[in-house]
mmCIF file of C-alpha atoms and ligand atoms in Angstrom:
data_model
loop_
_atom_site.group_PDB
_atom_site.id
_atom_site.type_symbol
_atom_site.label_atom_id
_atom_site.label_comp_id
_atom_site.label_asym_id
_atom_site.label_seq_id
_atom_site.Cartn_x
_atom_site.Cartn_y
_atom_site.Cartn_z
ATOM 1 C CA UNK O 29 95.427 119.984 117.165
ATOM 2 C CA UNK O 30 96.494 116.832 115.802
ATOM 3 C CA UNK O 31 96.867 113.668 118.414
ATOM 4 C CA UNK O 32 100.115 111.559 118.776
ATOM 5 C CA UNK O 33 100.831 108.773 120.348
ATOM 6 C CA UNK O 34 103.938 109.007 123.205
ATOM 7 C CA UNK O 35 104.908 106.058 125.428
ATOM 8 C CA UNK O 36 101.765 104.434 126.234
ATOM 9 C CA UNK O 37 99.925 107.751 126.051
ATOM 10 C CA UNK O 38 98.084 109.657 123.466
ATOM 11 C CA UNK O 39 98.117 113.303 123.532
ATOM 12 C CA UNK O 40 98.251 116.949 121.763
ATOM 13 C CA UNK O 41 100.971 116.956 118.804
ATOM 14 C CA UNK O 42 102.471 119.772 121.098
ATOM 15 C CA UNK O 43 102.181 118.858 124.164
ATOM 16 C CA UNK O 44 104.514 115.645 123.231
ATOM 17 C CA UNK O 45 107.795 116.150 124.521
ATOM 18 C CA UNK O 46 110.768 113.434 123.895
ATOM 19 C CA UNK O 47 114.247 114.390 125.930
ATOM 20 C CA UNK O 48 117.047 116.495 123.409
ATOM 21 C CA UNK O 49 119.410 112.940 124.642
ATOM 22 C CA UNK O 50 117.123 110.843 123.057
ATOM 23 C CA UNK O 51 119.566 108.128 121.132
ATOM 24 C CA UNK O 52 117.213 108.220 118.266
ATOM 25 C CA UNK O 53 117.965 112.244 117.740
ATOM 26 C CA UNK O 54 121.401 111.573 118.747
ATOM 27 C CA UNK O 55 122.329 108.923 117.031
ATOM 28 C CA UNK O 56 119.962 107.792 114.300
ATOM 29 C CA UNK O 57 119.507 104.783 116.785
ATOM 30 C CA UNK O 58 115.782 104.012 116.422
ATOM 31 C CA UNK O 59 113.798 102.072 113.600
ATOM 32 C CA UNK O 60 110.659 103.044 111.737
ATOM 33 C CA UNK O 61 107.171 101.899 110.144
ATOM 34 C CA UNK O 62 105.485 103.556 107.447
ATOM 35 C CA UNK O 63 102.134 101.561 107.342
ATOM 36 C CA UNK O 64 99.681 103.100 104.888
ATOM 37 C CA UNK O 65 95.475 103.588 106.107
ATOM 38 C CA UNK O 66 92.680 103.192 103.362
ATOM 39 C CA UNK O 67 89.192 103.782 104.881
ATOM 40 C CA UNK O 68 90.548 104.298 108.500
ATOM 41 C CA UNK O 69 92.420 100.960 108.227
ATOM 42 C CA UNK O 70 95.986 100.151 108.920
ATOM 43 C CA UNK O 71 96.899 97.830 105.817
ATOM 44 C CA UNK O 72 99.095 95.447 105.814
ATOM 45 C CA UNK O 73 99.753 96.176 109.791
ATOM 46 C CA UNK O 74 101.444 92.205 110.587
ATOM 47 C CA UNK O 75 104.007 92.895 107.913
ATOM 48 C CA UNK O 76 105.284 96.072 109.224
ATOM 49 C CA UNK O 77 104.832 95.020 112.910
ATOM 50 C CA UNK O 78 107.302 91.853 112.066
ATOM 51 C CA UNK O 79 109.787 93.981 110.218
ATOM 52 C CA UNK O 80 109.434 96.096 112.583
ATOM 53 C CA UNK O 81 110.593 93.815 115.531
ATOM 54 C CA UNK O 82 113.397 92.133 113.607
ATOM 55 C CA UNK O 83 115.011 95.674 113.119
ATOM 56 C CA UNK O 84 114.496 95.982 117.209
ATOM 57 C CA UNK O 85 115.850 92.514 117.838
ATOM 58 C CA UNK O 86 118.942 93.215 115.464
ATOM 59 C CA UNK O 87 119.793 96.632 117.362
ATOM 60 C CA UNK O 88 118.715 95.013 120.556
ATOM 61 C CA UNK O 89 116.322 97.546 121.212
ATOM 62 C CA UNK O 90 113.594 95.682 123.958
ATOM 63 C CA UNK O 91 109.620 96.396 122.207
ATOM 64 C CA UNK O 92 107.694 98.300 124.807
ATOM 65 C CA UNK O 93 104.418 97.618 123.028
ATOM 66 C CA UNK O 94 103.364 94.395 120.991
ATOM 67 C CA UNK O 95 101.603 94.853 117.395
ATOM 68 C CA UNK O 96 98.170 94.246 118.775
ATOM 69 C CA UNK O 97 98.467 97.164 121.705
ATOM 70 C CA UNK O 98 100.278 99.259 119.081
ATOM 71 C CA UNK O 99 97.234 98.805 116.210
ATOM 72 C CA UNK O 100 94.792 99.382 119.123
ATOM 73 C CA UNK O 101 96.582 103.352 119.770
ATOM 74 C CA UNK O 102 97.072 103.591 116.217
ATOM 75 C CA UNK O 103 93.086 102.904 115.348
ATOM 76 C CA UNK O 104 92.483 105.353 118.262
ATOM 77 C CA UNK O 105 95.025 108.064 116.560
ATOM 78 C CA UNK O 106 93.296 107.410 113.347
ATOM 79 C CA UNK O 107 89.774 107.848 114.626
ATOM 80 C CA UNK O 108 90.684 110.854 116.332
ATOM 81 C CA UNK O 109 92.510 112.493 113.584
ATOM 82 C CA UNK O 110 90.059 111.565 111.331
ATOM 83 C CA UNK O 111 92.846 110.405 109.282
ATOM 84 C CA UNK O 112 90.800 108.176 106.634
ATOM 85 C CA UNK O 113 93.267 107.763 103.785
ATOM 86 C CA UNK O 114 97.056 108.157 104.597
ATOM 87 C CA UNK O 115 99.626 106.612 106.814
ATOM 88 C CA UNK O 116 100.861 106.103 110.479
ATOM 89 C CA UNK O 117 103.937 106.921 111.202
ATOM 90 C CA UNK O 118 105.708 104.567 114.106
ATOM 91 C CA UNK O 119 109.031 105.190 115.716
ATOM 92 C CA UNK O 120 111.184 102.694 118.470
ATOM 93 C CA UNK O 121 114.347 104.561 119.400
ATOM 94 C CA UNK O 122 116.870 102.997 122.554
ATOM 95 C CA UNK O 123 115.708 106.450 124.493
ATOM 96 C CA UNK O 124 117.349 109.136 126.071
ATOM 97 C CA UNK O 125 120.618 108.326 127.876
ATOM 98 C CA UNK O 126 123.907 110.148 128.186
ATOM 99 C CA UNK O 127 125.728 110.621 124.932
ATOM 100 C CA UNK O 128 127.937 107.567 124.910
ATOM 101 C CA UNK O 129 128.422 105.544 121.819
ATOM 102 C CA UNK O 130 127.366 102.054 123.603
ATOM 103 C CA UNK O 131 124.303 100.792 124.829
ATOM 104 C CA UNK O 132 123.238 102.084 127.938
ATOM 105 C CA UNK O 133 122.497 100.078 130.700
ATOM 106 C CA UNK O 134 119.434 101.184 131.948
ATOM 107 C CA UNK O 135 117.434 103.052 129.220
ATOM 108 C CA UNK O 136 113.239 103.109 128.442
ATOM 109 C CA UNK O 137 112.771 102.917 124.931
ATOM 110 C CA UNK O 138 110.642 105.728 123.109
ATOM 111 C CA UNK O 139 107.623 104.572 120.958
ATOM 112 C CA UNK O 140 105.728 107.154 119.204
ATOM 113 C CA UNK O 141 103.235 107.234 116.472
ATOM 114 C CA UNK O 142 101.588 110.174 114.368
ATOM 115 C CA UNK O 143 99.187 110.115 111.723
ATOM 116 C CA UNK O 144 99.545 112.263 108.488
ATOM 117 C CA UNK O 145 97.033 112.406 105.749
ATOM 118 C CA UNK O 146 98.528 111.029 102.608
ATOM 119 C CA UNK O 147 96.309 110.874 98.751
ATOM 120 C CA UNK O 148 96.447 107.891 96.563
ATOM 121 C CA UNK O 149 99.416 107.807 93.679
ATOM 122 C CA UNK O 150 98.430 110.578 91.613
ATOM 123 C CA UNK O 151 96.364 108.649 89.008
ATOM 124 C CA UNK O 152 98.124 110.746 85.625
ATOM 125 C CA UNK O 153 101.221 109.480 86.677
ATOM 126 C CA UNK O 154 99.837 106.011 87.528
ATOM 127 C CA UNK O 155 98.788 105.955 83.868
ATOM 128 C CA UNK O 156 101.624 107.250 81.991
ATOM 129 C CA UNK O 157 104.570 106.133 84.273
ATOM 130 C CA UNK O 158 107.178 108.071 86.201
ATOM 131 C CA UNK O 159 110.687 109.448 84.691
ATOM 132 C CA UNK O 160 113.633 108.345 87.104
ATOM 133 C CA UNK O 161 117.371 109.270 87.434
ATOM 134 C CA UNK O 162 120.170 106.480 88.915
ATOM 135 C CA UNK O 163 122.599 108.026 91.562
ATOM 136 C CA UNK O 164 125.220 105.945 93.630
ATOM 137 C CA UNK O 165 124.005 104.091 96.496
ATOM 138 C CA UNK O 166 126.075 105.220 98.860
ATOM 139 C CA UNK O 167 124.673 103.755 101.977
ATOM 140 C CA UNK O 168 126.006 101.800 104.846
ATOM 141 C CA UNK O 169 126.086 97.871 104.235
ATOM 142 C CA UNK O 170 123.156 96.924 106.868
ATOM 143 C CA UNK O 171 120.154 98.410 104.544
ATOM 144 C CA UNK O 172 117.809 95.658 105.654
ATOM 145 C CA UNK O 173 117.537 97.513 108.952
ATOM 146 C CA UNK O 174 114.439 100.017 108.872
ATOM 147 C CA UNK O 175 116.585 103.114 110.519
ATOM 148 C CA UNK O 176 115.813 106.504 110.647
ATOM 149 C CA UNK O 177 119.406 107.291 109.511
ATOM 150 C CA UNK O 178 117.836 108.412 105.864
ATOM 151 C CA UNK O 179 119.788 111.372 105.119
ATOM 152 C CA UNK O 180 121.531 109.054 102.015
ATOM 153 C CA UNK O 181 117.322 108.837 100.734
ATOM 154 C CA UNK O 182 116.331 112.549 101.346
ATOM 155 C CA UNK O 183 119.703 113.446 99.477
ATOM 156 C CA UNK O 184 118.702 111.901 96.801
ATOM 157 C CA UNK O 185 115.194 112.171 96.380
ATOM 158 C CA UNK O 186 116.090 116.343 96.348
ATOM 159 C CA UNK O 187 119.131 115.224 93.424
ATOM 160 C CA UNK O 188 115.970 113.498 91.137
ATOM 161 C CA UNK O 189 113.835 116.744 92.067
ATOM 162 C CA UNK O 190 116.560 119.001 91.219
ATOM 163 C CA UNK O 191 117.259 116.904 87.778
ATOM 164 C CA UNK O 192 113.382 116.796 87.383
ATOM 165 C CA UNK O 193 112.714 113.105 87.701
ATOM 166 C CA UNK O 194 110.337 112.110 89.743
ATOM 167 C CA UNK O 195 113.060 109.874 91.859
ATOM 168 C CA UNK O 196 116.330 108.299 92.362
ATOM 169 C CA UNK O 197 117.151 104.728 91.865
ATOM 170 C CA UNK O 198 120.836 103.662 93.964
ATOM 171 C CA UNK O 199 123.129 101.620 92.156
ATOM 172 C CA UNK O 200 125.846 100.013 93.889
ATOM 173 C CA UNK O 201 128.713 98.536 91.567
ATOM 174 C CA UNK O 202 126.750 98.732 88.286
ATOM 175 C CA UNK O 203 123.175 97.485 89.148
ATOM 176 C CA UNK O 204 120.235 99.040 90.565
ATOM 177 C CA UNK O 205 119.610 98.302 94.055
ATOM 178 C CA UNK O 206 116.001 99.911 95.117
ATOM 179 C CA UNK O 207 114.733 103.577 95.116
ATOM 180 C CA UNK O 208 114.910 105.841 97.810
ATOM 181 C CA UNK O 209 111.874 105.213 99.188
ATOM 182 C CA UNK O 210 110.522 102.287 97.060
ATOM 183 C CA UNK O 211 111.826 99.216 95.604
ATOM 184 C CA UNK O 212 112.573 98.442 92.208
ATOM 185 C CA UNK O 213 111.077 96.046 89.522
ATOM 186 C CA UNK O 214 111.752 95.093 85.540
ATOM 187 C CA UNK O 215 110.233 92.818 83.249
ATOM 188 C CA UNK O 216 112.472 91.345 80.343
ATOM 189 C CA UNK O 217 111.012 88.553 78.321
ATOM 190 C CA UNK O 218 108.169 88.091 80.543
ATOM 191 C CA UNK O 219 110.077 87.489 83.436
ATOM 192 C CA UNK O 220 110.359 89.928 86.719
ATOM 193 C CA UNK O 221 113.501 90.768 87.914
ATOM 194 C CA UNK O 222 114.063 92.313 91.391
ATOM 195 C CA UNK O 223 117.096 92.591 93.639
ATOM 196 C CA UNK O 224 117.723 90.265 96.471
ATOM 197 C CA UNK O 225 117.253 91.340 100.337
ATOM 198 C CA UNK O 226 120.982 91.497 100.539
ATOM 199 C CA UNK O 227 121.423 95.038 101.660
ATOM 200 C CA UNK O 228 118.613 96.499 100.433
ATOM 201 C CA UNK O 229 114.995 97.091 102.208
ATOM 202 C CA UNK O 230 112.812 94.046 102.445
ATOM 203 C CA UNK O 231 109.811 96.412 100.944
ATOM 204 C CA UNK O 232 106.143 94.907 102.190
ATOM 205 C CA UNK O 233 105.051 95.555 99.111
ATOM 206 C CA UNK O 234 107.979 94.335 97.702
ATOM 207 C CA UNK O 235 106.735 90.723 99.229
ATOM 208 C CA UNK O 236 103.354 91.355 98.384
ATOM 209 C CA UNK O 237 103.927 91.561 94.634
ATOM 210 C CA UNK O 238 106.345 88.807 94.851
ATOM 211 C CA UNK O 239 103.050 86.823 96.130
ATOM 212 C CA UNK O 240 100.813 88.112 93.761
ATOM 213 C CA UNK O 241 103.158 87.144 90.702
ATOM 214 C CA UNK O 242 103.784 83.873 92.636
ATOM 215 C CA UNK O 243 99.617 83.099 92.492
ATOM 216 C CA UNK O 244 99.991 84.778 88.758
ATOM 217 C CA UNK O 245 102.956 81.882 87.653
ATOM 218 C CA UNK O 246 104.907 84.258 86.643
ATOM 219 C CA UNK O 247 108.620 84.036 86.622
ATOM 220 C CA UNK O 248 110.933 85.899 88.748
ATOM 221 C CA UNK O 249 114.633 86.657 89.562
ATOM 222 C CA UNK O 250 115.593 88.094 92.428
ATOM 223 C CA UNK O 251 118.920 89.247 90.896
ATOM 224 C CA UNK O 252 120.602 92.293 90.812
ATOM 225 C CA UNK O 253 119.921 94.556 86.878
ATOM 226 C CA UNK O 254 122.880 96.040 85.647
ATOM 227 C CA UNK O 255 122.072 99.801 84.460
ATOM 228 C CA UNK O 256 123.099 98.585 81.002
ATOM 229 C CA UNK O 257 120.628 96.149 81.222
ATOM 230 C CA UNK O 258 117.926 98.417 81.018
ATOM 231 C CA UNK O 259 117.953 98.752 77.125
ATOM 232 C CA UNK O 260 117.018 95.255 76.976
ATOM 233 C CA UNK O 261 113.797 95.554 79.554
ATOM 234 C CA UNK O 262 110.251 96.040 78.746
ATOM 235 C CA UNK O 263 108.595 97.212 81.737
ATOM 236 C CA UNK O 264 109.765 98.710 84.700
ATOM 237 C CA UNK O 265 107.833 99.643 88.649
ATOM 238 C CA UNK O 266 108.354 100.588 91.529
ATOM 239 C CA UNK O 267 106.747 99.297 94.700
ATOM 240 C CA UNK O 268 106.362 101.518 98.124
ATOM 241 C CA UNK O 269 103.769 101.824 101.075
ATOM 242 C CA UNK O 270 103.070 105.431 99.258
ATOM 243 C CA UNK O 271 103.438 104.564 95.840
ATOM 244 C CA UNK O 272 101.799 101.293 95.541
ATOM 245 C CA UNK O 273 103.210 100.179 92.400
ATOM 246 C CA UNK O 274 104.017 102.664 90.534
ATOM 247 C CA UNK O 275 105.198 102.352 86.494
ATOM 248 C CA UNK O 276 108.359 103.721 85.454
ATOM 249 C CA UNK O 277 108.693 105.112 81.956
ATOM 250 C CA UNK O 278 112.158 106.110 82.012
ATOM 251 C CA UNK O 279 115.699 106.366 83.593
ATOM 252 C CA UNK O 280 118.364 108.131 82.852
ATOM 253 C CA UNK O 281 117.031 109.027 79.402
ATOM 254 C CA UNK O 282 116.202 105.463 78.662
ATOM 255 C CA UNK O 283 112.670 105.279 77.514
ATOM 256 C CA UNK O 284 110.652 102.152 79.108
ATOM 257 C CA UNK O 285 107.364 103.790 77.211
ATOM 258 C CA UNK O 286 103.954 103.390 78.972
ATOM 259 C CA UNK O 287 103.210 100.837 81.670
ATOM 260 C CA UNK O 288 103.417 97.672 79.712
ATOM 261 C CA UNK O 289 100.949 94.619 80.239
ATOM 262 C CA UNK O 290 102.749 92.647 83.465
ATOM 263 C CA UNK O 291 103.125 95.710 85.310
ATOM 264 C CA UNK O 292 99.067 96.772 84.674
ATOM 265 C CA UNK O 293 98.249 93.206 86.031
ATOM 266 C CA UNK O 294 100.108 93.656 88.916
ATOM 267 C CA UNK O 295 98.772 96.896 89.718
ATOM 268 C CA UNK O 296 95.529 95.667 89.124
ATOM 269 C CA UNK O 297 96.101 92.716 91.411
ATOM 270 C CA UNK O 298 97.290 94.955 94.086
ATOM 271 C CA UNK O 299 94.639 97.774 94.063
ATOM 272 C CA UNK O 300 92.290 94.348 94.469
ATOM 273 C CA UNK O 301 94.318 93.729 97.514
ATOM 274 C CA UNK O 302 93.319 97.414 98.884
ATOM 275 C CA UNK O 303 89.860 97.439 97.557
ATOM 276 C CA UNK O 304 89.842 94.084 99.490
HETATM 277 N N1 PDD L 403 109.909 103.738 102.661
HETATM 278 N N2 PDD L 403 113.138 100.868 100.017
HETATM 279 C C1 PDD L 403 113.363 101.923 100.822
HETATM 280 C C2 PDD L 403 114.727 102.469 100.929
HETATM 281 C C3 PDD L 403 112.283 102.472 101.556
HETATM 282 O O1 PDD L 403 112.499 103.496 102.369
HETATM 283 C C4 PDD L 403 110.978 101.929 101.411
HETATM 284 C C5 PDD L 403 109.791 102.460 102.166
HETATM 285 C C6 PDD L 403 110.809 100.838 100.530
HETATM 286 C C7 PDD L 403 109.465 100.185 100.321
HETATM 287 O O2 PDD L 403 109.092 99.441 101.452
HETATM 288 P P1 PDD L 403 107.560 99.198 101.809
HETATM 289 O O3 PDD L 403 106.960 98.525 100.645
HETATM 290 O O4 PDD L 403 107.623 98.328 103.007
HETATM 291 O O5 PDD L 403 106.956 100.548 102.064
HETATM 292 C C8 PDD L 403 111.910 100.322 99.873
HETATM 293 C C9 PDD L 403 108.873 104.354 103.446
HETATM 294 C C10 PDD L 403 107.531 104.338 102.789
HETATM 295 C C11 PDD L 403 109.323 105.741 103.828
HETATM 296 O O6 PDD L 403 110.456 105.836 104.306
HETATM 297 O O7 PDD L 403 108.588 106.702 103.655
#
């Protein structure tokens, strides 16, 4: 059986028990990490640690556990699992307490941590781009919070299933916010163009390719694309812990055709990064 981590302690999958009051069941209250492992190593483990604790800090939820304890248990979970290419799963939620909307006074936070055995991007798709569908973003106005409250995300990932598309994009008031697990990219005229972190998910990998294309000079603007901006782009990706970056080749209907040149760069640049 599988090995999880629990509150300091790592133990059978079913043998981990977490109180029906827990807030994070309860309420949603809890943030998350999903930090991908390539050859039995957490990658980019700092980034999703800090992320990680400014979501606590925001919800005032005290860290039991500091990044360097936490990667300690989650090298041990990976070891035992011998989970060598996938992702660890980490959850902080304000613990079990009575069910009262406020904070409780006295509460122990739960930490827990599982590993789950997840492939590379499947490499057809890498190569001839992903077909996407837009769908309202109808999610609270504090999206830069890492909550487990995703139900707006699996809602609509099922919708782009349903429609056959691969995923949803949100758009909020006309322009494309992030995917429902990923964030978004286009290229028009050589230039990237990305949303802001205003209300969307500051995306590690996000950040990462915003470095890369930094150390690349190329030009970006973190601005909002309208949906009937589209027409006018030439490439289009999406960036995830799971999907790397991933090419788009359409939305709605609107053909982007295959991963153009910027977006192979940066792809290239960021399996480098991994390979590293
Ligand atoms: N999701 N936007 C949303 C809404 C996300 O849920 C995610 C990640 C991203 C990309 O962030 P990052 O590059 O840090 O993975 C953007 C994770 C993988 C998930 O919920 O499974």
């Amino acid at each position: 059986m599988a090995k999880v981590f629990l509150n300091g302690e790592i133990v059978d999958e079913g043998d981990a028990r977490v109180p029906i009051t827990d807030r994070g069941l309860v309420f949603a209250d809890a943030v998350y990490e999903v930090v991908r492992v390539y050859r039995g190593e957490p990658f980019l483990w700092r980034e999703h640690m800090e992320r990680m604790e400014r979501g606590a800090r925001f919800l005032e939820i005290p860290l039991p556990f500091g990044p360097e304890e936490l990667r300690e248990y989650a090298l041990e979970l990976i070891e035992l699992n011998e989970c060598d290419l996938g992702v660890v799963y980490i959850q902080l939620t304000r613990g079990p307490a009575p069910r009262l909307h406020r904070f409780p006074e006295r509460v122990r936070p739960t930490t827990f941590m599982f590993t789950q055995e997840v492939a590379r991007p499947d490499r057809e798709l890498v190569r001839r781009g992903v077909d996407l569908v837009t769908i309202p973003d109808v999610r609270w106005g504090l999206c830069e919070v890492k909550t487990v409250g995703l139900l707006p995300n699996v809602l609509g990932k099922e919708e782009a299933a349903k429609r056959g598309a691969f995923d949803a994009l949100f758009v909020r008031d006309g322009v494309i916010t992030e995917g429902t697990s990923s964030n978004f990219f286009a290229v028009r005229d050589g230039r990237l163009i990305t949303h802001p972190v205003d209300n969307i998910l500051p995306g590690v990998t996000r950040a990462k390719v915003l470095e890369i294309a930094g150390g690349l000079g190329l030009e970006v603007q973190e601005r909002g694309l309208r949906i009937d901006e589209l027409r006018a782009c030439d490439e289009a990706f999406l960036t995830g812990t799971v999907l790397e970056v991933m090419p788009v080749r359409s939305v709605d209907g609107i053909e982007l055709g295959p991963p153009g040149a910027l977006t192979r760069r940066l792809l290239e640049e960021y399996e480098g990064l991994i390979e590293a």
